[in-house]
Amino acid sequence: MKQILSRIVLVVMIVVAISACDSSSEQVLYDGPEYVLFSDTLSYFPVTNSDDYFNITIGSTVACDYDRTFAVEVDDQNSNAIEGFHYVIESNSVTIKAGERAADLKIRGLYENIDDLDSLSLTLNLLTDEDLVWEEYGSKTRVQILKSCPFDINVFTGYCKVTSSFYDDYMSSTDFRLLKAEQILDEENSIVIHDFFYQNYDIRFSFETGNPLEPFVDFDAQVLGSTAEAFGTTYGNGKLMVSPLSGYSSYYNVCQNFVLLYMNTYVENVGTVGGYMTVIEWISDDEAEYLKKLGY
């Protein structure tokens, strides 16, 4: 679920152009041609409500002593998001004011019309003179529209189903485990799941909530179980440890009520057991009661 932004920075940001189309300007740090372009060829728009606007910046390599207005059109053939249903554009034109080198096009997502599993994108085309288009970057941008439900710690408390690739290697008789998660009241945005893999061994982790495009889960190294129970014999200090798996980011999804943990298991001073993926899916009390009747 980690989203890595592929951003192409404005030429004006690269060269820090401070110039003007007015020939009377004495200081010129950028003396190349004038180009107008989107600041990003690809951006991600997390829709958390139907009120907030997302800014798409259009910039120029030079500042002029007059206003410049540019039209923007939707490339319908390369878009699957529907204008007026999935999103609204505040205006189909953008004006870069005199003396400035950038302006924002504003779009607003319609939260209620975007499904949790929708994969929506919008391609925009900047309409301008050909000589203002930098061939290397072109005149288009694509916006990936993502539904991002507001964070609520209560989504991740109560009954949950835990499934792990660890089971395939060391708990082959286990399909999934029905467990219960509780909020840790003295730790912000943190929960504990009791008896996570083995009886009397809990796991604790916390949720990063600052950036909806980075819904990451953090957890410290902790004891997952005993080596005797996991492997049938004692290794090292007898403790099977778990820590974040290097190179992978664990994450959560509020809309779909799940957490995906990438876990490194090891025994201190002995070695690594392996890297595993564990999915934790929260369910209703009614579903949990039904699973209990089935023996889970």
mmCIF file of C-alpha atoms in Angstrom:
data_model
loop_
_atom_site.group_PDB
_atom_site.id
_atom_site.type_symbol
_atom_site.label_atom_id
_atom_site.label_comp_id
_atom_site.label_asym_id
_atom_site.label_seq_id
_atom_site.Cartn_x
_atom_site.Cartn_y
_atom_site.Cartn_z
ATOM 1 C CA MET A 1 0.000 0.000 0.000
ATOM 2 C CA LYS A 2 3.172 2.273 0.211
ATOM 3 C CA GLN A 3 2.773 4.988 -2.317
ATOM 4 C CA ILE A 4 6.046 6.357 -3.836
ATOM 5 C CA LEU A 5 5.530 9.684 -5.576
ATOM 6 C CA SER A 6 7.173 9.997 -9.004
ATOM 7 C CA ARG A 7 7.705 13.751 -9.193
ATOM 8 C CA ILE A 8 9.357 15.818 -11.900
ATOM 9 C CA VAL A 9 10.310 19.155 -10.379
ATOM 10 C CA LEU A 10 9.585 22.400 -12.172
ATOM 11 C CA VAL A 11 12.415 23.855 -14.162
ATOM 12 C CA VAL A 12 11.832 27.045 -12.231
ATOM 13 C CA MET A 13 12.558 25.176 -9.003
ATOM 14 C CA ILE A 14 15.699 23.640 -10.439
ATOM 15 C CA VAL A 15 17.274 26.799 -11.768
ATOM 16 C CA VAL A 16 15.571 29.151 -9.305
ATOM 17 C CA ALA A 17 14.813 31.427 -12.177
ATOM 18 C CA ILE A 18 14.324 35.026 -11.140
ATOM 19 C CA SER A 19 13.720 36.824 -14.395
ATOM 20 C CA ALA A 20 11.074 38.758 -16.264
ATOM 21 C CA CYS A 21 9.786 39.040 -19.777
ATOM 22 C CA ASP A 22 10.323 42.776 -19.314
ATOM 23 C CA SER A 23 13.596 43.547 -21.171
ATOM 24 C CA SER A 24 14.365 46.289 -18.626
ATOM 25 C CA SER A 25 15.196 43.710 -15.957
ATOM 26 C CA GLU A 26 18.834 44.100 -14.919
ATOM 27 C CA GLN A 27 19.314 40.821 -13.042
ATOM 28 C CA VAL A 28 18.771 37.637 -15.038
ATOM 29 C CA LEU A 29 19.642 34.258 -13.487
ATOM 30 C CA TYR A 30 17.865 32.262 -16.191
ATOM 31 C CA ASP A 31 18.229 33.325 -19.774
ATOM 32 C CA GLY A 32 16.835 30.250 -21.511
ATOM 33 C CA PRO A 33 13.540 29.951 -23.374
ATOM 34 C CA GLU A 34 10.147 30.318 -21.736
ATOM 35 C CA TYR A 35 8.380 27.044 -20.947
ATOM 36 C CA VAL A 36 5.092 26.375 -19.197
ATOM 37 C CA LEU A 37 4.402 22.937 -17.726
ATOM 38 C CA PHE A 38 2.815 20.932 -14.933
ATOM 39 C CA SER A 39 5.088 20.624 -11.915
ATOM 40 C CA ASP A 40 4.450 16.853 -11.788
ATOM 41 C CA THR A 41 3.843 14.304 -14.495
ATOM 42 C CA LEU A 42 2.257 12.062 -11.846
ATOM 43 C CA SER A 43 0.669 12.903 -8.506
ATOM 44 C CA TYR A 44 -1.525 11.178 -5.946
ATOM 45 C CA PHE A 45 -4.701 12.747 -4.584
ATOM 46 C CA PRO A 46 -5.944 11.171 -1.326
ATOM 47 C CA VAL A 47 -9.647 11.997 -1.023
ATOM 48 C CA THR A 48 -10.578 12.196 2.654
ATOM 49 C CA ASN A 49 -13.782 14.233 2.220
ATOM 50 C CA SER A 50 -15.783 16.055 -0.445
ATOM 51 C CA ASP A 51 -14.795 19.573 0.601
ATOM 52 C CA ASP A 52 -11.022 19.920 0.366
ATOM 53 C CA TYR A 53 -9.316 20.871 -2.877
ATOM 54 C CA PHE A 54 -6.144 19.305 -4.263
ATOM 55 C CA ASN A 55 -3.710 21.670 -5.983
ATOM 56 C CA ILE A 56 -2.024 20.846 -9.280
ATOM 57 C CA THR A 57 0.712 23.384 -9.883
ATOM 58 C CA ILE A 58 1.427 24.841 -13.307
ATOM 59 C CA GLY A 59 4.687 26.767 -13.561
ATOM 60 C CA SER A 60 6.739 28.812 -15.943
ATOM 61 C CA THR A 61 10.489 29.184 -16.300
ATOM 62 C CA VAL A 62 10.116 32.956 -16.365
ATOM 63 C CA ALA A 63 8.040 35.633 -14.698
ATOM 64 C CA CYS A 64 6.305 38.144 -16.932
ATOM 65 C CA ASP A 65 5.005 41.640 -16.303
ATOM 66 C CA TYR A 66 1.486 40.648 -17.382
ATOM 67 C CA ASP A 67 -1.070 37.988 -16.473
ATOM 68 C CA ARG A 68 -0.983 34.749 -18.463
ATOM 69 C CA THR A 69 -4.032 32.474 -18.672
ATOM 70 C CA PHE A 70 -3.842 28.868 -19.805
ATOM 71 C CA ALA A 71 -6.659 26.428 -20.484
ATOM 72 C CA VAL A 72 -6.595 22.878 -19.148
ATOM 73 C CA GLU A 73 -8.620 20.044 -20.662
ATOM 74 C CA VAL A 74 -9.411 16.538 -19.460
ATOM 75 C CA ASP A 75 -7.988 13.779 -21.645
ATOM 76 C CA ASP A 76 -11.029 11.501 -21.520
ATOM 77 C CA GLN A 77 -9.401 8.691 -23.491
ATOM 78 C CA ASN A 78 -6.686 8.368 -20.839
ATOM 79 C CA SER A 79 -8.912 8.891 -17.786
ATOM 80 C CA ASN A 80 -11.335 6.591 -16.018
ATOM 81 C CA ALA A 81 -12.400 9.055 -13.328
ATOM 82 C CA ILE A 82 -15.654 10.790 -14.288
ATOM 83 C CA GLU A 83 -15.870 14.558 -13.981
ATOM 84 C CA GLY A 84 -18.879 15.607 -11.930
ATOM 85 C CA PHE A 85 -19.150 12.174 -10.331
ATOM 86 C CA HIS A 86 -15.718 11.281 -8.983
ATOM 87 C CA TYR A 87 -14.239 14.772 -8.969
ATOM 88 C CA VAL A 88 -14.926 18.443 -9.697
ATOM 89 C CA ILE A 89 -12.501 20.926 -11.278
ATOM 90 C CA GLU A 90 -12.856 24.424 -9.867
ATOM 91 C CA SER A 91 -11.920 26.016 -13.198
ATOM 92 C CA ASN A 92 -10.677 24.774 -16.571
ATOM 93 C CA SER A 93 -8.195 27.627 -16.828
ATOM 94 C CA VAL A 94 -5.309 28.860 -14.718
ATOM 95 C CA THR A 95 -3.878 32.375 -14.548
ATOM 96 C CA ILE A 96 -0.256 33.001 -13.658
ATOM 97 C CA LYS A 97 -0.251 36.531 -12.301
ATOM 98 C CA ALA A 98 2.178 39.225 -13.420
ATOM 99 C CA GLY A 99 5.514 38.849 -11.674
ATOM 100 C CA GLU A 100 4.795 35.235 -10.698
ATOM 101 C CA ARG A 101 5.913 31.906 -12.109
ATOM 102 C CA ALA A 102 3.260 29.471 -10.882
ATOM 103 C CA ALA A 103 -0.457 29.009 -10.285
ATOM 104 C CA ASP A 104 -2.639 26.167 -9.051
ATOM 105 C CA LEU A 105 -5.421 24.243 -10.725
ATOM 106 C CA LYS A 106 -7.808 23.005 -8.030
ATOM 107 C CA ILE A 107 -9.742 19.744 -8.099
ATOM 108 C CA ARG A 108 -12.045 18.300 -5.450
ATOM 109 C CA GLY A 109 -12.834 14.619 -4.980
ATOM 110 C CA LEU A 110 -16.378 13.449 -4.279
ATOM 111 C CA TYR A 111 -15.752 11.099 -1.381
ATOM 112 C CA GLU A 112 -19.183 9.443 -1.323
ATOM 113 C CA ASN A 113 -18.910 8.370 -4.984
ATOM 114 C CA ILE A 114 -15.505 6.711 -4.719
ATOM 115 C CA ASP A 115 -15.523 3.056 -3.714
ATOM 116 C CA ASP A 116 -12.893 1.614 -1.390
ATOM 117 C CA LEU A 117 -11.357 -0.498 -4.158
ATOM 118 C CA ASP A 118 -11.622 2.035 -6.992
ATOM 119 C CA SER A 119 -8.479 2.629 -9.029
ATOM 120 C CA LEU A 120 -9.175 6.013 -10.591
ATOM 121 C CA SER A 121 -6.954 8.293 -12.619
ATOM 122 C CA LEU A 122 -7.362 11.606 -14.360
ATOM 123 C CA THR A 123 -5.160 12.851 -17.207
ATOM 124 C CA LEU A 124 -4.977 16.583 -17.874
ATOM 125 C CA ASN A 125 -3.578 18.410 -20.878
ATOM 126 C CA LEU A 126 -2.231 21.951 -20.707
ATOM 127 C CA LEU A 127 -3.307 23.935 -23.760
ATOM 128 C CA THR A 128 -0.613 26.398 -24.743
ATOM 129 C CA ASP A 129 1.497 27.457 -27.702
ATOM 130 C CA GLU A 130 3.810 24.741 -28.980
ATOM 131 C CA ASP A 131 6.865 26.884 -28.421
ATOM 132 C CA LEU A 132 6.022 27.020 -24.682
ATOM 133 C CA VAL A 133 6.057 23.221 -24.332
ATOM 134 C CA TRP A 134 9.307 21.699 -23.189
ATOM 135 C CA GLU A 135 9.542 18.543 -25.302
ATOM 136 C CA GLU A 136 11.305 16.560 -22.552
ATOM 137 C CA TYR A 137 8.375 16.970 -20.148
ATOM 138 C CA GLY A 138 5.398 17.471 -22.448
ATOM 139 C CA SER A 139 2.094 19.110 -21.573
ATOM 140 C CA LYS A 140 0.251 16.342 -19.679
ATOM 141 C CA THR A 141 -0.089 15.200 -16.091
ATOM 142 C CA ARG A 142 -1.820 12.220 -14.516
ATOM 143 C CA VAL A 143 -3.544 12.370 -11.149
ATOM 144 C CA GLN A 144 -4.200 9.130 -9.294
ATOM 145 C CA ILE A 145 -7.349 9.517 -7.164
ATOM 146 C CA LEU A 146 -7.396 7.421 -3.997
ATOM 147 C CA LYS A 147 -10.107 7.114 -1.372
ATOM 148 C CA SER A 148 -8.575 7.665 2.055
ATOM 149 C CA CYS A 149 -10.897 7.048 4.982
ATOM 150 C CA PRO A 150 -10.216 9.229 8.061
ATOM 151 C CA PHE A 151 -8.169 7.430 10.669
ATOM 152 C CA ASP A 152 -10.120 5.955 13.582
ATOM 153 C CA ILE A 153 -8.281 3.798 16.115
ATOM 154 C CA ASN A 154 -11.546 2.005 16.886
ATOM 155 C CA VAL A 155 -11.451 0.417 13.410
ATOM 156 C CA PHE A 156 -8.444 -1.570 14.642
ATOM 157 C CA THR A 157 -9.829 -2.801 17.944
ATOM 158 C CA GLY A 158 -12.016 -5.799 18.649
ATOM 159 C CA TYR A 159 -12.040 -9.135 16.851
ATOM 160 C CA CYS A 160 -9.652 -9.797 13.982
ATOM 161 C CA LYS A 161 -8.529 -12.663 11.759
ATOM 162 C CA VAL A 162 -4.765 -13.155 11.550
ATOM 163 C CA THR A 163 -3.230 -14.984 8.591
ATOM 164 C CA SER A 164 0.500 -15.304 8.003
ATOM 165 C CA SER A 165 2.981 -16.909 5.622
ATOM 166 C CA PHE A 166 4.767 -17.979 8.837
ATOM 167 C CA TYR A 167 2.030 -20.566 9.274
ATOM 168 C CA ASP A 168 3.121 -22.364 6.105
ATOM 169 C CA ASP A 169 6.562 -23.036 7.588
ATOM 170 C CA TYR A 170 5.934 -23.534 11.293
ATOM 171 C CA MET A 171 2.174 -23.660 12.003
ATOM 172 C CA SER A 172 0.915 -25.699 9.060
ATOM 173 C CA SER A 173 -2.224 -26.856 10.877
ATOM 174 C CA THR A 174 -3.336 -23.221 11.313
ATOM 175 C CA ASP A 175 -5.583 -21.646 8.699
ATOM 176 C CA PHE A 176 -6.038 -18.362 10.546
ATOM 177 C CA ARG A 177 -6.295 -17.231 14.142
ATOM 178 C CA LEU A 178 -9.290 -15.423 15.642
ATOM 179 C CA LEU A 179 -7.892 -12.859 18.067
ATOM 180 C CA LYS A 180 -8.818 -9.637 19.785
ATOM 181 C CA ALA A 181 -7.048 -6.278 19.644
ATOM 182 C CA GLU A 182 -7.136 -3.540 22.273
ATOM 183 C CA GLN A 183 -6.105 0.081 22.223
ATOM 184 C CA ILE A 184 -3.067 0.971 24.333
ATOM 185 C CA LEU A 185 -4.407 3.974 26.206
ATOM 186 C CA ASP A 186 -1.053 5.448 27.263
ATOM 187 C CA GLU A 187 0.460 5.212 23.754
ATOM 188 C CA GLU A 188 -0.900 7.357 20.930
ATOM 189 C CA ASN A 189 -2.525 5.434 18.048
ATOM 190 C CA SER A 190 -1.246 2.093 19.307
ATOM 191 C CA ILE A 191 -2.821 -1.322 19.809
ATOM 192 C CA VAL A 192 -1.921 -4.691 21.300
ATOM 193 C CA ILE A 193 -3.068 -8.062 19.951
ATOM 194 C CA HIS A 194 -2.973 -10.772 22.571
ATOM 195 C CA ASP A 195 -1.593 -14.277 21.914
ATOM 196 C CA PHE A 196 -0.568 -13.171 18.436
ATOM 197 C CA PHE A 197 1.088 -16.367 17.195
ATOM 198 C CA TYR A 198 1.540 -18.248 20.461
ATOM 199 C CA GLN A 199 -0.229 -18.204 23.802
ATOM 200 C CA ASN A 200 0.908 -15.473 26.233
ATOM 201 C CA TYR A 201 2.951 -13.639 23.576
ATOM 202 C CA ASP A 202 1.398 -10.365 22.441
ATOM 203 C CA ILE A 203 2.385 -7.939 19.699
ATOM 204 C CA ARG A 204 2.213 -4.155 19.885
ATOM 205 C CA PHE A 205 2.338 -1.678 17.037
ATOM 206 C CA SER A 206 1.396 1.914 16.255
ATOM 207 C CA PHE A 207 -0.141 3.750 13.302
ATOM 208 C CA GLU A 208 1.410 6.730 11.527
ATOM 209 C CA THR A 209 -1.420 9.166 10.776
ATOM 210 C CA GLY A 210 0.343 12.326 9.588
ATOM 211 C CA ASN A 211 0.187 11.638 5.841
ATOM 212 C CA PRO A 212 -2.739 9.777 4.219
ATOM 213 C CA LEU A 213 -0.381 8.730 1.400
ATOM 214 C CA GLU A 214 1.878 7.002 3.930
ATOM 215 C CA PRO A 215 -0.387 4.895 6.181
ATOM 216 C CA PHE A 216 2.503 3.050 7.755
ATOM 217 C CA VAL A 217 2.619 0.767 10.783
ATOM 218 C CA ASP A 218 5.566 0.831 13.188
ATOM 219 C CA PHE A 219 6.594 -1.787 15.708
ATOM 220 C CA ASP A 220 9.678 -2.386 17.798
ATOM 221 C CA ALA A 221 11.587 -5.628 18.097
ATOM 222 C CA GLN A 222 9.669 -7.873 20.492
ATOM 223 C CA VAL A 223 9.283 -11.494 21.509
ATOM 224 C CA LEU A 224 6.979 -13.440 19.202
ATOM 225 C CA GLY A 225 7.179 -16.780 21.032
ATOM 226 C CA SER A 226 9.569 -19.406 22.328
ATOM 227 C CA THR A 227 11.882 -21.372 20.069
ATOM 228 C CA ALA A 228 10.828 -24.542 21.849
ATOM 229 C CA GLU A 229 7.200 -24.050 20.854
ATOM 230 C CA ALA A 230 8.017 -22.817 17.342
ATOM 231 C CA PHE A 231 10.756 -25.317 16.409
ATOM 232 C CA GLY A 232 10.476 -28.103 18.971
ATOM 233 C CA THR A 233 13.818 -27.290 20.576
ATOM 234 C CA THR A 234 15.628 -24.409 22.263
ATOM 235 C CA TYR A 235 17.942 -22.152 20.283
ATOM 236 C CA GLY A 236 20.062 -19.430 21.858
ATOM 237 C CA ASN A 237 18.179 -17.675 24.612
ATOM 238 C CA GLY A 238 15.005 -19.511 23.644
ATOM 239 C CA LYS A 239 13.228 -16.390 22.374
ATOM 240 C CA LEU A 240 11.826 -16.091 18.880
ATOM 241 C CA MET A 241 12.020 -12.388 18.036
ATOM 242 C CA VAL A 242 10.173 -10.279 15.491
ATOM 243 C CA SER A 243 11.108 -6.896 14.010
ATOM 244 C CA PRO A 244 10.232 -4.880 10.872
ATOM 245 C CA LEU A 245 11.460 -6.533 7.681
ATOM 246 C CA SER A 246 14.179 -4.434 6.052
ATOM 247 C CA GLY A 247 13.204 -2.964 2.685
ATOM 248 C CA TYR A 248 9.442 -3.314 3.251
ATOM 249 C CA SER A 249 6.936 -0.965 4.854
ATOM 250 C CA SER A 250 4.079 -2.358 6.908
ATOM 251 C CA TYR A 251 0.858 -0.450 6.329
ATOM 252 C CA TYR A 252 -2.828 -0.178 7.192
ATOM 253 C CA ASN A 253 -6.046 0.546 5.321
ATOM 254 C CA VAL A 254 -8.863 2.228 7.242
ATOM 255 C CA CYS A 255 -11.429 1.790 4.455
ATOM 256 C CA GLN A 256 -10.856 -1.963 4.265
ATOM 257 C CA ASN A 257 -10.116 -2.567 7.963
ATOM 258 C CA PHE A 258 -6.799 -4.363 7.647
ATOM 259 C CA VAL A 259 -3.121 -4.162 8.554
ATOM 260 C CA LEU A 260 -0.320 -5.812 6.593
ATOM 261 C CA LEU A 261 2.837 -6.500 8.561
ATOM 262 C CA TYR A 262 6.176 -7.354 6.977
ATOM 263 C CA MET A 263 8.025 -9.225 9.692
ATOM 264 C CA ASN A 264 11.590 -10.382 10.198
ATOM 265 C CA THR A 265 11.826 -13.336 12.598
ATOM 266 C CA TYR A 266 15.116 -14.270 14.242
ATOM 267 C CA VAL A 267 16.845 -15.569 17.332
ATOM 268 C CA GLU A 268 19.417 -13.262 18.882
ATOM 269 C CA ASN A 269 23.015 -14.429 18.480
ATOM 270 C CA VAL A 270 21.812 -17.387 16.410
ATOM 271 C CA GLY A 271 20.427 -16.059 13.134
ATOM 272 C CA THR A 272 17.472 -15.149 10.977
ATOM 273 C CA VAL A 273 14.508 -17.492 10.728
ATOM 274 C CA GLY A 274 12.911 -15.702 7.766
ATOM 275 C CA GLY A 275 10.866 -12.822 6.446
ATOM 276 C CA TYR A 276 7.085 -13.208 6.536
ATOM 277 C CA MET A 277 3.934 -11.338 5.584
ATOM 278 C CA THR A 278 1.044 -11.238 8.048
ATOM 279 C CA VAL A 279 -2.440 -9.901 7.312
ATOM 280 C CA ILE A 280 -4.715 -8.760 10.137
ATOM 281 C CA GLU A 281 -8.341 -8.234 9.137
ATOM 282 C CA TRP A 282 -10.892 -6.779 11.551
ATOM 283 C CA ILE A 283 -14.357 -8.318 11.553
ATOM 284 C CA SER A 284 -17.714 -7.752 13.212
ATOM 285 C CA ASP A 285 -18.726 -9.305 16.520
ATOM 286 C CA ASP A 286 -21.374 -11.352 14.699
ATOM 287 C CA GLU A 287 -18.808 -12.832 12.323
ATOM 288 C CA ALA A 288 -16.498 -13.541 15.244
ATOM 289 C CA GLU A 289 -19.255 -15.368 17.118
ATOM 290 C CA TYR A 290 -19.969 -17.457 14.033
ATOM 291 C CA LEU A 291 -16.285 -18.393 13.717
ATOM 292 C CA LYS A 292 -16.188 -19.326 17.382
ATOM 293 C CA LYS A 293 -19.014 -21.796 16.799
ATOM 294 C CA LEU A 294 -16.884 -23.333 14.042
ATOM 295 C CA GLY A 295 -14.096 -23.882 16.518
ATOM 296 C CA TYR A 296 -11.843 -20.933 15.886
#
